[in-house]
Amino acid sequence: MASIVITGSASGIGAATAAMLREAGHQVVGVDVAGAEVCVDLSSAAGRAAAIDGALTRCGGRIDALVLCAGLGATHAPEKIASVNYFGVSELLDGFKGALEAGTMKSVVVVASVAATHGEWEGSPLREAFLAGDEEKARALCAATGHAAAAYAASKHAVVCDVRRRAAAWGARGVRLNAVAPGAVETPLLQQSIADPVVGKATAAFIPPLGRRAEPAEIAQVIGFLLSDAASYVHGSLLVVDGGIDALARPCRF
Ligand code: NAD
């Protein structure tokens, strides 16, 4: 039985992943604002420190695998999206690194989004602020865009960069680190987007090339694969799990 920490475990993709891993016999320590083993708010540094402390205490200082799934969709304040979606991942990666090195599975999956692959980010001050760990500046720049969707895409792009730039150092310590990029998944987050007065109509109208949206369990299964020995040579990768959205949008860029 492995000890696996999952953020965003109370709903959607995180809840489906937690259920799947518990069914397989693992001990899951969920981290979420409510309805989890460790209840914290990842939008603040204090909440993130409490998440790390709480999960490490429950796991006895050794974590076998980690899934960072908690996130806010493009219906929230841009600066809060910046804090949860980027710093709620990056600071937890830092905080759990030692405990993962002591674990058995030594595998991490970060849930990004297909939105991470959209846009031009070369030389972007916003991306630089995220990657420099400057939360105040990243929040201010996200707020300045005035668009939650822009903050969402930037936060998800930066989080993939953060995963990939750790690949050398983490690989040397034997810990695999990958990201998944879902497209449209039937969860409360998607329902909030559909109900939103700005992005709702377009979100509701868009159907991925496979002809339907994903069920949370379909993303959970891919996360389970990446955590497992079946993916023992997959490291530093972004696995797009989007029913063909990315291929539709940019067939010759990959
Ligand atoms: P969801 O809303 O069902 O679940 C997200 C979970 O994150 C919730 O339980 C929520 O309480 C938690 N969370 C949010 N803010 C938090 C905070 N400040 N502190 C602690 N926990 C917090 O959404 P979901 O669709 O399952 O999303 C999971 C991940 O998948 C997110 O990172 C999201 O960006 C990503 N994603 C979702 C879709 C989709 O269409 N649903 C598409 C691409 C990516």
PDB file of C-alpha atoms and ligand atoms in Angstrom:
ATOM      1  CA  MET A   1       0.000   0.000   0.000  1.00  0.00           C
ATOM      2  CA  ALA A   2       1.403   3.356  -1.050  1.00  0.00           C
ATOM      3  CA  SER A   3       0.786   6.741   0.590  1.00  0.00           C
ATOM      4  CA  ILE A   4      -0.391   9.139  -2.106  1.00  0.00           C
ATOM      5  CA  VAL A   5      -1.121  12.839  -1.572  1.00  0.00           C
ATOM      6  CA  ILE A   6      -3.734  14.397  -3.879  1.00  0.00           C
ATOM      7  CA  THR A   7      -4.682  18.065  -3.916  1.00  0.00           C
ATOM      8  CA  GLY A   8      -8.157  18.969  -5.149  1.00  0.00           C
ATOM      9  CA  SER A   9      -9.311  15.567  -3.894  1.00  0.00           C
ATOM     10  CA  ALA A  10     -12.829  16.698  -2.965  1.00  0.00           C
ATOM     11  CA  SER A  11     -14.201  17.170  -6.479  1.00  0.00           C
ATOM     12  CA  GLY A  12     -13.932  16.357 -10.165  1.00  0.00           C
ATOM     13  CA  ILE A  13     -10.692  14.885 -11.499  1.00  0.00           C
ATOM     14  CA  GLY A  14      -9.024  14.843  -8.067  1.00  0.00           C
ATOM     15  CA  ALA A  15     -11.966  12.996  -6.497  1.00  0.00           C
ATOM     16  CA  ALA A  16     -12.011  10.454  -9.348  1.00  0.00           C
ATOM     17  CA  THR A  17      -8.261   9.907  -8.950  1.00  0.00           C
ATOM     18  CA  ALA A  18      -8.575   9.511  -5.178  1.00  0.00           C
ATOM     19  CA  ALA A  19     -11.422   6.990  -5.577  1.00  0.00           C
ATOM     20  CA  MET A  20      -9.476   4.976  -8.168  1.00  0.00           C
ATOM     21  CA  LEU A  21      -6.323   4.843  -6.038  1.00  0.00           C
ATOM     22  CA  ARG A  22      -8.235   3.970  -2.844  1.00  0.00           C
ATOM     23  CA  GLU A  23     -10.001   1.203  -4.758  1.00  0.00           C
ATOM     24  CA  ALA A  24      -6.540  -0.109  -5.722  1.00  0.00           C
ATOM     25  CA  GLY A  25      -5.685  -0.306  -2.005  1.00  0.00           C
ATOM     26  CA  HIS A  26      -3.580   2.808  -1.545  1.00  0.00           C
ATOM     27  CA  GLN A  27      -3.734   5.272   1.330  1.00  0.00           C
ATOM     28  CA  VAL A  28      -4.811   8.628  -0.093  1.00  0.00           C
ATOM     29  CA  VAL A  29      -4.271  11.850   1.818  1.00  0.00           C
ATOM     30  CA  GLY A  30      -6.534  14.411   0.214  1.00  0.00           C
ATOM     31  CA  VAL A  31      -5.847  18.141   0.396  1.00  0.00           C
ATOM     32  CA  ASP A  32      -8.670  20.563  -0.356  1.00  0.00           C
ATOM     33  CA  VAL A  33     -10.530  23.551   1.063  1.00  0.00           C
ATOM     34  CA  ALA A  34     -13.107  21.196   2.597  1.00  0.00           C
ATOM     35  CA  GLY A  35     -14.049  17.515   2.543  1.00  0.00           C
ATOM     36  CA  ALA A  36     -10.448  16.264   2.666  1.00  0.00           C
ATOM     37  CA  GLU A  37      -8.000  14.812   5.182  1.00  0.00           C
ATOM     38  CA  VAL A  38      -6.073  18.112   5.143  1.00  0.00           C
ATOM     39  CA  CYS A  39      -8.345  21.153   4.788  1.00  0.00           C
ATOM     40  CA  VAL A  40      -6.431  24.255   3.698  1.00  0.00           C
ATOM     41  CA  ASP A  41      -6.663  27.142   1.258  1.00  0.00           C
ATOM     42  CA  LEU A  42      -3.860  26.862  -1.308  1.00  0.00           C
ATOM     43  CA  SER A  43      -4.316  30.481  -2.426  1.00  0.00           C
ATOM     44  CA  SER A  44      -2.125  31.708   0.454  1.00  0.00           C
ATOM     45  CA  ALA A  45       1.466  30.900   1.427  1.00  0.00           C
ATOM     46  CA  ALA A  46       0.222  30.031   4.931  1.00  0.00           C
ATOM     47  CA  GLY A  47      -2.327  27.593   3.493  1.00  0.00           C
ATOM     48  CA  ARG A  48       0.321  25.970   1.307  1.00  0.00           C
ATOM     49  CA  ALA A  49       2.696  25.588   4.278  1.00  0.00           C
ATOM     50  CA  ALA A  50      -0.177  24.028   6.271  1.00  0.00           C
ATOM     51  CA  ALA A  51      -0.872  21.640   3.377  1.00  0.00           C
ATOM     52  CA  ILE A  52       2.744  20.465   3.349  1.00  0.00           C
ATOM     53  CA  ASP A  53       2.893  20.110   7.151  1.00  0.00           C
ATOM     54  CA  GLY A  54      -0.479  18.373   7.375  1.00  0.00           C
ATOM     55  CA  ALA A  55       0.211  15.868   4.617  1.00  0.00           C
ATOM     56  CA  LEU A  56       3.743  15.079   5.829  1.00  0.00           C
ATOM     57  CA  THR A  57       2.443  14.465   9.343  1.00  0.00           C
ATOM     58  CA  ARG A  58      -0.271  12.111   8.074  1.00  0.00           C
ATOM     59  CA  CYS A  59       2.215  10.207   5.888  1.00  0.00           C
ATOM     60  CA  GLY A  60       4.932   9.973   8.545  1.00  0.00           C
ATOM     61  CA  GLY A  61       7.352  12.041   6.440  1.00  0.00           C
ATOM     62  CA  ARG A  62       7.362   9.621   3.480  1.00  0.00           C
ATOM     63  CA  ILE A  63       5.210  10.188   0.397  1.00  0.00           C
ATOM     64  CA  ASP A  64       5.168   7.520  -2.308  1.00  0.00           C
ATOM     65  CA  ALA A  65       3.407   9.546  -4.992  1.00  0.00           C
ATOM     66  CA  LEU A  66       1.850  12.972  -5.451  1.00  0.00           C
ATOM     67  CA  VAL A  67      -0.966  14.306  -7.645  1.00  0.00           C
ATOM     68  CA  LEU A  68      -1.364  18.082  -7.781  1.00  0.00           C
ATOM     69  CA  CYS A  69      -4.832  18.609  -9.158  1.00  0.00           C
ATOM     70  CA  ALA A  70      -6.355  21.528  -7.204  1.00  0.00           C
ATOM     71  CA  GLY A  71      -7.136  24.428  -9.490  1.00  0.00           C
ATOM     72  CA  LEU A  72      -9.532  27.234 -10.287  1.00  0.00           C
ATOM     73  CA  GLY A  73     -11.152  27.682 -13.694  1.00  0.00           C
ATOM     74  CA  ALA A  74     -11.445  30.858 -15.731  1.00  0.00           C
ATOM     75  CA  THR A  75     -14.403  32.119 -13.728  1.00  0.00           C
ATOM     76  CA  HIS A  76     -12.474  33.371 -10.704  1.00  0.00           C
ATOM     77  CA  ALA A  77     -10.449  36.491  -9.945  1.00  0.00           C
ATOM     78  CA  PRO A  78      -7.269  36.447 -12.100  1.00  0.00           C
ATOM     79  CA  GLU A  79      -4.950  36.986  -9.125  1.00  0.00           C
ATOM     80  CA  LYS A  80      -6.502  34.083  -7.187  1.00  0.00           C
ATOM     81  CA  ILE A  81      -6.114  31.853 -10.252  1.00  0.00           C
ATOM     82  CA  ALA A  82      -2.406  32.795 -10.274  1.00  0.00           C
ATOM     83  CA  SER A  83      -1.941  31.852  -6.618  1.00  0.00           C
ATOM     84  CA  VAL A  84      -3.808  28.536  -6.631  1.00  0.00           C
ATOM     85  CA  ASN A  85      -2.924  27.214 -10.096  1.00  0.00           C
ATOM     86  CA  TYR A  86       0.774  28.071 -10.057  1.00  0.00           C
ATOM     87  CA  PHE A  87       1.975  28.608  -6.486  1.00  0.00           C
ATOM     88  CA  GLY A  88      -0.370  25.877  -5.191  1.00  0.00           C
ATOM     89  CA  VAL A  89       1.688  23.526  -7.359  1.00  0.00           C
ATOM     90  CA  SER A  90       5.197  24.970  -7.311  1.00  0.00           C
ATOM     91  CA  GLU A  91       5.467  25.422  -3.537  1.00  0.00           C
ATOM     92  CA  LEU A  92       4.059  21.957  -2.892  1.00  0.00           C
ATOM     93  CA  LEU A  93       6.606  20.421  -5.272  1.00  0.00           C
ATOM     94  CA  ASP A  94       9.350  22.133  -3.272  1.00  0.00           C
ATOM     95  CA  GLY A  95       7.797  21.120   0.049  1.00  0.00           C
ATOM     96  CA  PHE A  96       7.266  17.444  -0.807  1.00  0.00           C
ATOM     97  CA  LYS A  97      10.494  16.771  -2.734  1.00  0.00           C
ATOM     98  CA  GLY A  98      12.423  15.230   0.175  1.00  0.00           C
ATOM     99  CA  ALA A  99       9.482  13.058   1.260  1.00  0.00           C
ATOM    100  CA  LEU A 100       9.053  11.798  -2.325  1.00  0.00           C
ATOM    101  CA  GLU A 101      12.726  10.816  -2.536  1.00  0.00           C
ATOM    102  CA  ALA A 102      12.120   8.604   0.510  1.00  0.00           C
ATOM    103  CA  GLY A 103       9.011   7.050  -1.076  1.00  0.00           C
ATOM    104  CA  THR A 104       8.465   3.869  -3.082  1.00  0.00           C
ATOM    105  CA  MET A 105       6.723   5.006  -6.276  1.00  0.00           C
ATOM    106  CA  LYS A 106       8.696   8.252  -6.633  1.00  0.00           C
ATOM    107  CA  SER A 107       6.237   9.691  -9.102  1.00  0.00           C
ATOM    108  CA  VAL A 108       4.390  13.001  -9.441  1.00  0.00           C
ATOM    109  CA  VAL A 109       1.603  14.110 -11.771  1.00  0.00           C
ATOM    110  CA  VAL A 110       0.587  17.748 -12.110  1.00  0.00           C
ATOM    111  CA  VAL A 111      -2.796  18.515 -13.680  1.00  0.00           C
ATOM    112  CA  ALA A 112      -2.355  21.389 -16.123  1.00  0.00           C
ATOM    113  CA  SER A 113      -4.707  22.082 -19.048  1.00  0.00           C
ATOM    114  CA  VAL A 114      -4.711  22.115 -22.831  1.00  0.00           C
ATOM    115  CA  ALA A 115      -4.875  25.897 -22.337  1.00  0.00           C
ATOM    116  CA  ALA A 116      -1.164  25.625 -21.411  1.00  0.00           C
ATOM    117  CA  THR A 117      -0.358  24.894 -25.047  1.00  0.00           C
ATOM    118  CA  HIS A 118      -2.137  27.971 -26.415  1.00  0.00           C
ATOM    119  CA  GLY A 119      -0.641  31.436 -26.802  1.00  0.00           C
ATOM    120  CA  GLU A 120       2.832  32.819 -27.364  1.00  0.00           C
ATOM    121  CA  TRP A 121       4.857  32.956 -24.177  1.00  0.00           C
ATOM    122  CA  GLU A 122       8.414  33.606 -25.379  1.00  0.00           C
ATOM    123  CA  GLY A 123       9.700  36.612 -23.400  1.00  0.00           C
ATOM    124  CA  SER A 124       6.431  37.036 -21.500  1.00  0.00           C
ATOM    125  CA  PRO A 125       6.951  39.039 -18.276  1.00  0.00           C
ATOM    126  CA  LEU A 126       4.037  37.139 -16.758  1.00  0.00           C
ATOM    127  CA  ARG A 127       5.678  33.774 -17.369  1.00  0.00           C
ATOM    128  CA  GLU A 128       8.948  35.155 -15.995  1.00  0.00           C
ATOM    129  CA  ALA A 129       7.177  36.375 -12.831  1.00  0.00           C
ATOM    130  CA  PHE A 130       5.694  32.924 -12.254  1.00  0.00           C
ATOM    131  CA  LEU A 131       8.951  31.113 -12.890  1.00  0.00           C
ATOM    132  CA  ALA A 132      10.869  33.544 -10.676  1.00  0.00           C
ATOM    133  CA  GLY A 133       8.490  32.632  -7.849  1.00  0.00           C
ATOM    134  CA  ASP A 134       7.378  36.260  -7.576  1.00  0.00           C
ATOM    135  CA  GLU A 135       3.773  35.758  -6.448  1.00  0.00           C
ATOM    136  CA  GLU A 136       3.054  39.445  -5.872  1.00  0.00           C
ATOM    137  CA  LYS A 137       4.168  40.368  -9.399  1.00  0.00           C
ATOM    138  CA  ALA A 138       2.422  37.392 -11.024  1.00  0.00           C
ATOM    139  CA  ARG A 139      -0.814  38.292  -9.232  1.00  0.00           C
ATOM    140  CA  ALA A 140      -0.503  41.942 -10.287  1.00  0.00           C
ATOM    141  CA  LEU A 141       0.220  41.052 -13.931  1.00  0.00           C
ATOM    142  CA  CYS A 142      -2.662  38.568 -14.004  1.00  0.00           C
ATOM    143  CA  ALA A 143      -5.001  41.184 -12.533  1.00  0.00           C
ATOM    144  CA  ALA A 144      -3.764  43.690 -15.137  1.00  0.00           C
ATOM    145  CA  THR A 145      -4.860  41.410 -17.991  1.00  0.00           C
ATOM    146  CA  GLY A 146      -8.434  41.899 -16.762  1.00  0.00           C
ATOM    147  CA  HIS A 147      -9.249  38.436 -18.111  1.00  0.00           C
ATOM    148  CA  ALA A 148      -9.592  35.318 -16.015  1.00  0.00           C
ATOM    149  CA  ALA A 149      -9.037  33.197 -19.148  1.00  0.00           C
ATOM    150  CA  ALA A 150      -5.667  34.889 -19.760  1.00  0.00           C
ATOM    151  CA  ALA A 151      -4.624  34.315 -16.149  1.00  0.00           C
ATOM    152  CA  TYR A 152      -5.766  30.693 -16.398  1.00  0.00           C
ATOM    153  CA  ALA A 153      -3.776  30.015 -19.584  1.00  0.00           C
ATOM    154  CA  ALA A 154      -0.693  31.764 -18.174  1.00  0.00           C
ATOM    155  CA  SER A 155      -0.853  29.871 -14.876  1.00  0.00           C
ATOM    156  CA  LYS A 156      -1.224  26.514 -16.647  1.00  0.00           C
ATOM    157  CA  HIS A 157       1.533  27.266 -19.164  1.00  0.00           C
ATOM    158  CA  ALA A 158       3.892  28.292 -16.353  1.00  0.00           C
ATOM    159  CA  VAL A 159       3.102  25.226 -14.298  1.00  0.00           C
ATOM    160  CA  VAL A 160       4.088  22.969 -17.213  1.00  0.00           C
ATOM    161  CA  CYS A 161       7.344  24.941 -17.545  1.00  0.00           C
ATOM    162  CA  ASP A 162       7.913  24.453 -13.818  1.00  0.00           C
ATOM    163  CA  VAL A 163       7.425  20.685 -14.148  1.00  0.00           C
ATOM    164  CA  ARG A 164       9.728  20.433 -17.143  1.00  0.00           C
ATOM    165  CA  ARG A 165      12.513  22.584 -15.724  1.00  0.00           C
ATOM    166  CA  ARG A 166      12.699  20.282 -12.685  1.00  0.00           C
ATOM    167  CA  ALA A 167      13.184  17.160 -14.839  1.00  0.00           C
ATOM    168  CA  ALA A 168      17.003  17.122 -14.680  1.00  0.00           C
ATOM    169  CA  ALA A 169      17.369  17.566 -10.927  1.00  0.00           C
ATOM    170  CA  TRP A 170      14.410  15.374  -9.983  1.00  0.00           C
ATOM    171  CA  GLY A 171      15.378  12.653 -12.455  1.00  0.00           C
ATOM    172  CA  ALA A 172      18.825  12.510 -10.879  1.00  0.00           C
ATOM    173  CA  ARG A 173      17.099  11.800  -7.543  1.00  0.00           C
ATOM    174  CA  GLY A 174      14.946   9.075  -9.137  1.00  0.00           C
ATOM    175  CA  VAL A 175      11.657  10.963  -8.897  1.00  0.00           C
ATOM    176  CA  ARG A 176       9.563  11.074 -12.086  1.00  0.00           C
ATOM    177  CA  LEU A 177       7.568  14.219 -12.707  1.00  0.00           C
ATOM    178  CA  ASN A 178       4.977  14.647 -15.465  1.00  0.00           C
ATOM    179  CA  ALA A 179       1.993  16.815 -16.359  1.00  0.00           C
ATOM    180  CA  VAL A 180      -1.348  16.028 -17.959  1.00  0.00           C
ATOM    181  CA  ALA A 181      -3.325  18.513 -20.032  1.00  0.00           C
ATOM    182  CA  PRO A 182      -7.049  17.765 -20.008  1.00  0.00           C
ATOM    183  CA  GLY A 183      -9.394  19.562 -22.409  1.00  0.00           C
ATOM    184  CA  ALA A 184     -13.046  19.671 -21.396  1.00  0.00           C
ATOM    185  CA  VAL A 185     -13.965  17.386 -18.502  1.00  0.00           C
ATOM    186  CA  GLU A 186     -17.438  16.973 -16.968  1.00  0.00           C
ATOM    187  CA  THR A 187     -16.752  18.463 -13.532  1.00  0.00           C
ATOM    188  CA  PRO A 188     -18.125  21.322 -11.390  1.00  0.00           C
ATOM    189  CA  LEU A 189     -15.309  23.535 -12.782  1.00  0.00           C
ATOM    190  CA  LEU A 190     -16.624  23.040 -16.323  1.00  0.00           C
ATOM    191  CA  GLN A 191     -20.204  23.632 -15.180  1.00  0.00           C
ATOM    192  CA  GLN A 192     -19.086  26.952 -13.638  1.00  0.00           C
ATOM    193  CA  SER A 193     -17.545  27.900 -16.995  1.00  0.00           C
ATOM    194  CA  ILE A 194     -20.757  26.989 -18.831  1.00  0.00           C
ATOM    195  CA  ALA A 195     -22.784  29.139 -16.389  1.00  0.00           C
ATOM    196  CA  ASP A 196     -20.408  32.104 -16.767  1.00  0.00           C
ATOM    197  CA  PRO A 197     -21.845  35.133 -18.600  1.00  0.00           C
ATOM    198  CA  VAL A 198     -18.553  35.807 -20.435  1.00  0.00           C
ATOM    199  CA  VAL A 199     -17.214  32.385 -21.477  1.00  0.00           C
ATOM    200  CA  GLY A 200     -20.368  30.291 -20.950  1.00  0.00           C
ATOM    201  CA  LYS A 201     -21.823  30.216 -24.457  1.00  0.00           C
ATOM    202  CA  ALA A 202     -18.550  29.357 -26.175  1.00  0.00           C
ATOM    203  CA  THR A 203     -17.717  26.717 -23.547  1.00  0.00           C
ATOM    204  CA  ALA A 204     -21.107  25.063 -23.907  1.00  0.00           C
ATOM    205  CA  ALA A 205     -20.993  25.126 -27.720  1.00  0.00           C
ATOM    206  CA  PHE A 206     -17.520  23.638 -28.104  1.00  0.00           C
ATOM    207  CA  ILE A 207     -17.399  19.858 -28.511  1.00  0.00           C
ATOM    208  CA  PRO A 208     -13.944  18.198 -28.853  1.00  0.00           C
ATOM    209  CA  PRO A 209     -13.140  16.156 -31.991  1.00  0.00           C
ATOM    210  CA  LEU A 210     -13.982  12.870 -30.216  1.00  0.00           C
ATOM    211  CA  GLY A 211     -17.578  14.137 -30.115  1.00  0.00           C
ATOM    212  CA  ARG A 212     -17.944  14.457 -26.352  1.00  0.00           C
ATOM    213  CA  ARG A 213     -16.303  15.820 -23.233  1.00  0.00           C
ATOM    214  CA  ALA A 214     -14.234  13.575 -20.959  1.00  0.00           C
ATOM    215  CA  GLU A 215     -15.458  11.932 -17.794  1.00  0.00           C
ATOM    216  CA  PRO A 216     -13.224  12.618 -14.748  1.00  0.00           C
ATOM    217  CA  ALA A 217     -12.381   8.901 -14.530  1.00  0.00           C
ATOM    218  CA  GLU A 218     -10.828   9.031 -18.012  1.00  0.00           C
ATOM    219  CA  ILE A 219      -8.307  11.615 -16.796  1.00  0.00           C
ATOM    220  CA  ALA A 220      -7.803   9.699 -13.532  1.00  0.00           C
ATOM    221  CA  GLN A 221      -6.837   6.572 -15.485  1.00  0.00           C
ATOM    222  CA  VAL A 222      -4.109   8.474 -17.337  1.00  0.00           C
ATOM    223  CA  ILE A 223      -2.867   9.919 -14.047  1.00  0.00           C
ATOM    224  CA  GLY A 224      -2.801   6.380 -12.640  1.00  0.00           C
ATOM    225  CA  PHE A 225      -0.776   5.207 -15.627  1.00  0.00           C
ATOM    226  CA  LEU A 226       1.766   8.012 -15.214  1.00  0.00           C
ATOM    227  CA  LEU A 227       2.140   7.225 -11.509  1.00  0.00           C
ATOM    228  CA  SER A 228       2.643   3.520 -12.173  1.00  0.00           C
ATOM    229  CA  ASP A 229       5.634   1.409 -13.221  1.00  0.00           C
ATOM    230  CA  ALA A 230       4.012   1.059 -16.659  1.00  0.00           C
ATOM    231  CA  ALA A 231       5.265   4.633 -17.209  1.00  0.00           C
ATOM    232  CA  SER A 232       8.710   3.988 -15.702  1.00  0.00           C
ATOM    233  CA  TYR A 233      10.534   5.856 -18.514  1.00  0.00           C
ATOM    234  CA  VAL A 234       8.078   8.744 -18.882  1.00  0.00           C
ATOM    235  CA  HIS A 235       9.609  11.816 -17.246  1.00  0.00           C
ATOM    236  CA  GLY A 236       9.331  15.559 -17.820  1.00  0.00           C
ATOM    237  CA  SER A 237       6.459  15.012 -20.260  1.00  0.00           C
ATOM    238  CA  LEU A 238       3.208  16.820 -20.919  1.00  0.00           C
ATOM    239  CA  LEU A 239       0.546  14.277 -21.831  1.00  0.00           C
ATOM    240  CA  VAL A 240      -2.383  15.935 -23.599  1.00  0.00           C
ATOM    241  CA  VAL A 241      -5.657  14.140 -22.800  1.00  0.00           C
ATOM    242  CA  ASP A 242      -8.165  16.315 -24.596  1.00  0.00           C
ATOM    243  CA  GLY A 243     -10.163  14.303 -27.134  1.00  0.00           C
ATOM    244  CA  GLY A 244      -8.240  15.991 -29.974  1.00  0.00           C
ATOM    245  CA  ILE A 245      -8.633  19.686 -29.074  1.00  0.00           C
ATOM    246  CA  ASP A 246      -4.918  20.474 -29.327  1.00  0.00           C
ATOM    247  CA  ALA A 247      -4.575  18.574 -32.612  1.00  0.00           C
ATOM    248  CA  LEU A 248      -7.548  20.502 -33.984  1.00  0.00           C
ATOM    249  CA  ALA A 249      -6.166  23.873 -32.892  1.00  0.00           C
ATOM    250  CA  ARG A 250      -2.568  23.433 -34.046  1.00  0.00           C
ATOM    251  CA  PRO A 251      -2.040  20.247 -36.052  1.00  0.00           C
ATOM    252  CA  CYS A 252       1.556  21.073 -37.038  1.00  0.00           C
ATOM    253  CA  ARG A 253       2.797  22.349 -33.658  1.00  0.00           C
ATOM    254  CA  PHE A 254       3.738  19.800 -31.027  1.00  0.00           C
TER     255      PHE A 254
HETATM  256  P1  NAD B   1     -13.247  20.841  -9.657  1.00  0.00           P
HETATM  257  O1  NAD B   1     -13.701  22.225  -9.372  1.00  0.00           O
HETATM  258  O2  NAD B   1     -14.251  19.755  -9.733  1.00  0.00           O
HETATM  259  O3  NAD B   1     -12.124  20.407  -8.605  1.00  0.00           O
HETATM  260  C1  NAD B   1     -11.102  21.283  -8.240  1.00  0.00           C
HETATM  261  C2  NAD B   1     -10.781  21.070  -6.774  1.00  0.00           C
HETATM  262  O4  NAD B   1      -9.737  21.992  -6.422  1.00  0.00           O
HETATM  263  C3  NAD B   1     -11.987  21.371  -5.861  1.00  0.00           C
HETATM  264  O5  NAD B   1     -12.219  20.320  -4.953  1.00  0.00           O
HETATM  265  C4  NAD B   1     -11.585  22.647  -5.174  1.00  0.00           C
HETATM  266  O6  NAD B   1     -12.125  22.811  -3.863  1.00  0.00           O
HETATM  267  C5  NAD B   1     -10.061  22.538  -5.167  1.00  0.00           C
HETATM  268  N1  NAD B   1      -9.495  23.852  -4.959  1.00  0.00           N
HETATM  269  C6  NAD B   1      -9.756  24.977  -5.673  1.00  0.00           C
HETATM  270  N2  NAD B   1      -9.177  26.039  -5.101  1.00  0.00           N
HETATM  271  C7  NAD B   1      -8.532  25.571  -4.002  1.00  0.00           C
HETATM  272  C8  NAD B   1      -7.777  26.203  -2.981  1.00  0.00           C
HETATM  273  N3  NAD B   1      -7.589  27.530  -2.945  1.00  0.00           N
HETATM  274  N4  NAD B   1      -7.251  25.426  -2.000  1.00  0.00           N
HETATM  275  C9  NAD B   1      -7.465  24.073  -2.001  1.00  0.00           C
HETATM  276  N5  NAD B   1      -8.190  23.436  -2.926  1.00  0.00           N
HETATM  277  C10 NAD B   1      -8.725  24.173  -3.910  1.00  0.00           C
HETATM  278  O7  NAD B   1     -12.431  20.952 -11.003  1.00  0.00           O
HETATM  279  P2  NAD B   1     -11.746  19.860 -11.953  1.00  0.00           P
HETATM  280  O8  NAD B   1     -12.290  20.081 -13.286  1.00  0.00           O
HETATM  281  O9  NAD B   1     -11.724  18.519 -11.350  1.00  0.00           O
HETATM  282  O10 NAD B   1     -10.265  20.473 -11.967  1.00  0.00           O
HETATM  283  C11 NAD B   1      -9.130  19.763 -11.527  1.00  0.00           C
HETATM  284  C12 NAD B   1      -7.937  20.292 -12.294  1.00  0.00           C
HETATM  285  O11 NAD B   1      -8.117  19.991 -13.679  1.00  0.00           O
HETATM  286  C13 NAD B   1      -7.759  21.803 -12.187  1.00  0.00           C
HETATM  287  O12 NAD B   1      -6.389  22.104 -12.010  1.00  0.00           O
HETATM  288  C14 NAD B   1      -8.246  22.290 -13.538  1.00  0.00           C
HETATM  289  O13 NAD B   1      -7.635  23.499 -13.930  1.00  0.00           O
HETATM  290  C15 NAD B   1      -7.852  21.137 -14.436  1.00  0.00           C
HETATM  291  N6  NAD B   1      -8.601  21.086 -15.696  1.00  0.00           N
HETATM  292  C16 NAD B   1      -9.941  20.885 -15.710  1.00  0.00           C
HETATM  293  C17 NAD B   1     -10.624  20.862 -16.930  1.00  0.00           C
HETATM  294  C18 NAD B   1     -12.110  20.639 -17.026  1.00  0.00           C
HETATM  295  O14 NAD B   1     -12.676  20.801 -18.118  1.00  0.00           O
HETATM  296  N7  NAD B   1     -12.805  20.274 -15.953  1.00  0.00           N
HETATM  297  C19 NAD B   1      -9.906  21.045 -18.120  1.00  0.00           C
HETATM  298  C20 NAD B   1      -8.529  21.246 -18.061  1.00  0.00           C
HETATM  299  C21 NAD B   1      -7.885  21.259 -16.841  1.00  0.00           C
END
